[in-house]
PDB file of C-alpha atoms in Angstrom:
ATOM      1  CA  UNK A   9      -6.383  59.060  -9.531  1.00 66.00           C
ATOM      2  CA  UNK A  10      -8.368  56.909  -7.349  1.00 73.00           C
ATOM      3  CA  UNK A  11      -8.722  53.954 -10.341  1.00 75.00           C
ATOM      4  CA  UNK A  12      -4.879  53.785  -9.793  1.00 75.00           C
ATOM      5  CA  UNK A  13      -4.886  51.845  -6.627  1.00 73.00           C
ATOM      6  CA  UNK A  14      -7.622  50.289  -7.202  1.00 77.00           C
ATOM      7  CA  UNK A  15      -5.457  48.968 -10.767  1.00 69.00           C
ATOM      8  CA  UNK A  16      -2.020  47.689  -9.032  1.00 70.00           C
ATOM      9  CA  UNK A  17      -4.140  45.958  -6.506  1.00 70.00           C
ATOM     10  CA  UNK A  18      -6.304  43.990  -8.755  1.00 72.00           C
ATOM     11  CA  UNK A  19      -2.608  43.500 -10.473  1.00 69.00           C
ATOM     12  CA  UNK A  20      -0.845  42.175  -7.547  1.00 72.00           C
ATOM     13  CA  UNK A  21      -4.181  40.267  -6.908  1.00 69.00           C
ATOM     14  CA  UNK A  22      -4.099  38.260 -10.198  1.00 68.00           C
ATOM     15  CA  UNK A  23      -0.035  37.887  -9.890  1.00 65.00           C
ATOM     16  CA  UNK A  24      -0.492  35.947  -6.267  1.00 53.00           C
ATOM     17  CA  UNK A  25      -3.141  34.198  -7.639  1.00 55.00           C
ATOM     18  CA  UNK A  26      -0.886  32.705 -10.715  1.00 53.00           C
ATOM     19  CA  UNK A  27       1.491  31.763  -8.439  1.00 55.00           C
ATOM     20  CA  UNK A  28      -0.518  29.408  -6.214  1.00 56.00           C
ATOM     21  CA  UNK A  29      -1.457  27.242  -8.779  1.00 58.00           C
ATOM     22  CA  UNK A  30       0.050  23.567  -8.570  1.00 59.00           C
ATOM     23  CA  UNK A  31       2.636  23.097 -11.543  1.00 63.00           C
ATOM     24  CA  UNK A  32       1.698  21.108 -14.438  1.00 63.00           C
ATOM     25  CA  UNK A  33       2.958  17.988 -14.532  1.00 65.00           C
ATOM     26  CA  UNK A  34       4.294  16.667 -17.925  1.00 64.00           C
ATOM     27  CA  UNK A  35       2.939  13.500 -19.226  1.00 65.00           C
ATOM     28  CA  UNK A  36       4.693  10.409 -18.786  1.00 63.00           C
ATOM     29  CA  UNK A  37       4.646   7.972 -21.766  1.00 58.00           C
ATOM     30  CA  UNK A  38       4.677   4.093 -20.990  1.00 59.00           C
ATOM     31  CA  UNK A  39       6.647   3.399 -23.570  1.00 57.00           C
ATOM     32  CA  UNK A  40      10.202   5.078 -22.129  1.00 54.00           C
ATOM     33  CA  UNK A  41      11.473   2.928 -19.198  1.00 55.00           C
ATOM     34  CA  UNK A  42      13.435   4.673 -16.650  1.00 57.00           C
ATOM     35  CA  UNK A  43      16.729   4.800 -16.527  1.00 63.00           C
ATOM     36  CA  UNK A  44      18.249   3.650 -13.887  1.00 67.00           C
ATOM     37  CA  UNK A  45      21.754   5.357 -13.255  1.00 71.00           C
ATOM     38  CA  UNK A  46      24.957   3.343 -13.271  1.00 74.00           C
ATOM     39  CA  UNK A  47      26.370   2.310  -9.975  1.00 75.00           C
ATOM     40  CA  UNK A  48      29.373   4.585  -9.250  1.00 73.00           C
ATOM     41  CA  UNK A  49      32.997   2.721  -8.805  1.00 74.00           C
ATOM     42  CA  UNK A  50      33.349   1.709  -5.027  1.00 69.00           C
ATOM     43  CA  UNK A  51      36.770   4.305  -3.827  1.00 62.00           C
ATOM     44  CA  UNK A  52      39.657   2.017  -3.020  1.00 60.00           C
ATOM     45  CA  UNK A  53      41.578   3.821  -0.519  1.00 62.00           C
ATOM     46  CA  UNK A  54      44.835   3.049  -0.086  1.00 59.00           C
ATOM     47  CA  UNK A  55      46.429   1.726   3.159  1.00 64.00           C
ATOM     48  CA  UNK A  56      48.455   4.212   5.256  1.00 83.00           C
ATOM     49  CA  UNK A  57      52.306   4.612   4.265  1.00 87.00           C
ATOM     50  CA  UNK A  58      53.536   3.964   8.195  1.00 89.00           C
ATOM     51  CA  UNK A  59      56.551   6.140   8.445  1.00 91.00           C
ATOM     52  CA  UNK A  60      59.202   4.392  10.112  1.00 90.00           C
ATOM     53  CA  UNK A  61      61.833   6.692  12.247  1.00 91.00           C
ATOM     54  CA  UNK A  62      64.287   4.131  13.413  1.00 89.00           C
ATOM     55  CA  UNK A  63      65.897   1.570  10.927  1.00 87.00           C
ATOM     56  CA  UNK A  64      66.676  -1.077  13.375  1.00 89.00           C
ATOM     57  CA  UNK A  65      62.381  -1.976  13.265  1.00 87.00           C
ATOM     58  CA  UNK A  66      63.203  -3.309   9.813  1.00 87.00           C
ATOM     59  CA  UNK A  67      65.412  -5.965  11.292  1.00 88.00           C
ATOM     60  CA  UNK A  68      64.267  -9.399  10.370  1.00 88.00           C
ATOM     61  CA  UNK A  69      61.258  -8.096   8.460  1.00 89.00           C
ATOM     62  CA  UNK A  70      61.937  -8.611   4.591  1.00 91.00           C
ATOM     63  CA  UNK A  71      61.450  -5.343   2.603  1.00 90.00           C
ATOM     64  CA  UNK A  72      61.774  -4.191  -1.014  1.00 92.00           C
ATOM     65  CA  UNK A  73      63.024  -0.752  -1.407  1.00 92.00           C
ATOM     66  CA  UNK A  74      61.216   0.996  -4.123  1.00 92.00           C
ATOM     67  CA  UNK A  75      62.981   4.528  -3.839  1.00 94.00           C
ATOM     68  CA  UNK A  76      64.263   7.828  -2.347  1.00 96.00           C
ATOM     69  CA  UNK A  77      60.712  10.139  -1.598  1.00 96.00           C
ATOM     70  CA  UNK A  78      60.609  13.574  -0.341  1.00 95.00           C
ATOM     71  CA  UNK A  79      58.140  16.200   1.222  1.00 95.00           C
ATOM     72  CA  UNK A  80      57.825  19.649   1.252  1.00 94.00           C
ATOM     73  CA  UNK A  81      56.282  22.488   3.051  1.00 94.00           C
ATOM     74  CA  UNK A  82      56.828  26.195   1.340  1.00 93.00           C
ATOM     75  CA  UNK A  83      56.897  29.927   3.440  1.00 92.00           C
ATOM     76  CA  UNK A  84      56.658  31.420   0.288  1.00 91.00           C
ATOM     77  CA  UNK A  85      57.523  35.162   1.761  1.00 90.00           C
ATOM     78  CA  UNK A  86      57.760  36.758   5.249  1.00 90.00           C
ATOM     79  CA  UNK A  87      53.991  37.291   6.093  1.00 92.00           C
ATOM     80  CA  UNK A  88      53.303  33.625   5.129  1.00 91.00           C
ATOM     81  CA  UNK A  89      52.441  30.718   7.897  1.00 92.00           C
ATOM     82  CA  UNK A  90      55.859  29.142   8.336  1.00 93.00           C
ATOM     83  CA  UNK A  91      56.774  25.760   6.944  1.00 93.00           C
ATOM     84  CA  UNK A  92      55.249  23.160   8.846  1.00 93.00           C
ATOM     85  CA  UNK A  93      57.663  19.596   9.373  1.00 95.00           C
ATOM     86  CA  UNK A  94      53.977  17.661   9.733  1.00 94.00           C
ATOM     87  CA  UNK A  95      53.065  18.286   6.632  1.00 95.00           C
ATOM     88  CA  UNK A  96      56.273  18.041   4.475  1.00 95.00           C
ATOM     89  CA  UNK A  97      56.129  14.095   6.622  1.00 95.00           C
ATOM     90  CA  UNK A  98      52.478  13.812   5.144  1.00 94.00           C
ATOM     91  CA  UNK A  99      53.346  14.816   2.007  1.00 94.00           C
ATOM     92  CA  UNK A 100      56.016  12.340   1.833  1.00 94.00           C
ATOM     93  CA  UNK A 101      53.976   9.526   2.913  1.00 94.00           C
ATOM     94  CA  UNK A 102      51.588  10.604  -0.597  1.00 93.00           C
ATOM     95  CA  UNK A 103      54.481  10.888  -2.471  1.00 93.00           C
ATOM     96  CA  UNK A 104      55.312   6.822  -1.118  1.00 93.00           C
ATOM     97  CA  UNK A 105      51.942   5.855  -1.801  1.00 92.00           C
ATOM     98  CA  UNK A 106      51.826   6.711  -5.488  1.00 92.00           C
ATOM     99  CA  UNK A 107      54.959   4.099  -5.338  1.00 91.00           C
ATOM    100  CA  UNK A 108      52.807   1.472  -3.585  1.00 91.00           C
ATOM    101  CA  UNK A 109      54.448   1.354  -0.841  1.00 91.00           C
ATOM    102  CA  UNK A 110      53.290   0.793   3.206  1.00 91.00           C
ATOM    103  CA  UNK A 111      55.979   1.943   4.813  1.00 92.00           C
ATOM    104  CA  UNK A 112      58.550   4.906   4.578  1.00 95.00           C
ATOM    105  CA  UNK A 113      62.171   4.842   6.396  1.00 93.00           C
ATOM    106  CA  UNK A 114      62.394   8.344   7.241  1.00 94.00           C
ATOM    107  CA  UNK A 115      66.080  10.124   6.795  1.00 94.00           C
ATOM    108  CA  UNK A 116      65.730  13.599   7.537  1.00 94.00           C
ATOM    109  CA  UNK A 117      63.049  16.007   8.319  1.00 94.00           C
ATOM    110  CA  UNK A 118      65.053  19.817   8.531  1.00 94.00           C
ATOM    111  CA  UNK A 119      64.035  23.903   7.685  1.00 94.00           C
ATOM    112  CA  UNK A 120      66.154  25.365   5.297  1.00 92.00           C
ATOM    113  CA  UNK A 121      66.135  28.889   4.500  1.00 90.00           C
ATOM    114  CA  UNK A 122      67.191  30.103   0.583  1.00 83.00           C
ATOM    115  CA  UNK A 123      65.923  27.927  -1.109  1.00 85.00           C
ATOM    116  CA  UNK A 124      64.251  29.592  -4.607  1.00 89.00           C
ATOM    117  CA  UNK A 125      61.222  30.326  -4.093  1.00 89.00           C
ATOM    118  CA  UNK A 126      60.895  30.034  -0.601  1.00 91.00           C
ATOM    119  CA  UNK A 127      61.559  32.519   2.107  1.00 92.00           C
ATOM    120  CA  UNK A 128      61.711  29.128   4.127  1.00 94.00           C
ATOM    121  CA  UNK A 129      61.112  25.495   3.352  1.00 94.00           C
ATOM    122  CA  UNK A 130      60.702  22.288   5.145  1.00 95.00           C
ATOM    123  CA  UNK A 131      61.439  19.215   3.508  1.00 95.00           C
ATOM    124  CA  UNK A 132      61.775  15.078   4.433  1.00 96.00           C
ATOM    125  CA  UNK A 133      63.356  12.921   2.794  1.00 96.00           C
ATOM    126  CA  UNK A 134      63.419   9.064   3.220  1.00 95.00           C
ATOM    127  CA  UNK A 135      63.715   5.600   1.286  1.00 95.00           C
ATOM    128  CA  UNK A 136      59.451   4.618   0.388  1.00 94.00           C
ATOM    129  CA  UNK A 137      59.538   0.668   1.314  1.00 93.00           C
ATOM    130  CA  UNK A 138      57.252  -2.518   0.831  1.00 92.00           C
ATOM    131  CA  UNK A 139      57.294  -4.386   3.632  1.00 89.00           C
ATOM    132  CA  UNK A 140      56.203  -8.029   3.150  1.00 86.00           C
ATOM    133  CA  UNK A 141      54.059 -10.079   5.726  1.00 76.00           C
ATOM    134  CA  UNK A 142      56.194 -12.572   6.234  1.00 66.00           C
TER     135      UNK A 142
END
C-alpha cells in the first residue's frame, strides 16, 4: 500500500522530467535553399462612389452615364432591426463601383412595406455616373 505513492510519484517525476527537455531540432541540409514566399498582390482599392443628391452639381461637369443602380436594406420579419436608409445608400454606392463609376446621382431613397420577403425594406435608387476631370 505504501509502494503505491511512492510509484505515481516517481511516475509524475519522470513525466515532468520528459517534458523539460529542449526539442530536437531537425537537421538542416545545405543543399535545399529556402524558399522565399511570393510577394502577395498590393490591394487596389477603389476610389469612393461620391453620391451626388442634387443634379444641378453636374452642371458644366462632363459625365458618362453608365446606368440605373439600386440599394437595399431588408426587415426580414417583425423582431428584426428595421431597414436602415444608410445602408441601402452604401450599398448602392458598391453596386456603382462594380460599374466603375465615382459618382452616383441619387433619385430616391424611401421604406416600403410588402415587399416579398420583407416585413419592410429600404431601397435607393439612382443613375451610377463617371465624371471626367475636365
Amino acid at each position: 500500500m505504501r509502494a503505491l505513492p511512492i510509484c505515481l510519484l516517481a511516475l509524475m517525476l519522470s513525466g515532468c522530467s520528459l517534458l523539460s527537455r529542449s526539442p530536437v531540432e531537425p537537421v538542416k541540409s545545405t543543399a535545399a535553399a529556402p524558399k522565399a514566399e511570393p510577394e502577395k498582390p498590393k490591394v487596389t482599392r477603389p476610389t469612393p462612389v461620391r453620391v451626388i443628391t442634387d443634379a444641378t452639381e453636374l452642371v458644366g461637369k462632363p459625365f458618362r452615364d453608365l446606368g440605373e443602380v439600386t440599394g437595399e436594406s431588408c426587415q426580414a420579419t417583425n423582431q428584426d432591426s428595421p431597414p436602415n436608409i444608410p445602408t441601402a445608400r452604401k450599398r448602392m454606392q458598391i453596386n456603382a463601383s462594380k460599374l466603375k463609376a465615382n459618382a452616383v446621382l441619387q433619385h430616391s431613397c424611401e421604406v416600403t412595406s410588402g415587399t416579398p420577403g420583407c416585413y419592410r425594406q429600404a431601397v435607393c435608387v439612382g443613375s451610377a455616373l463617371n465624371i471626367s476631370s475636365k
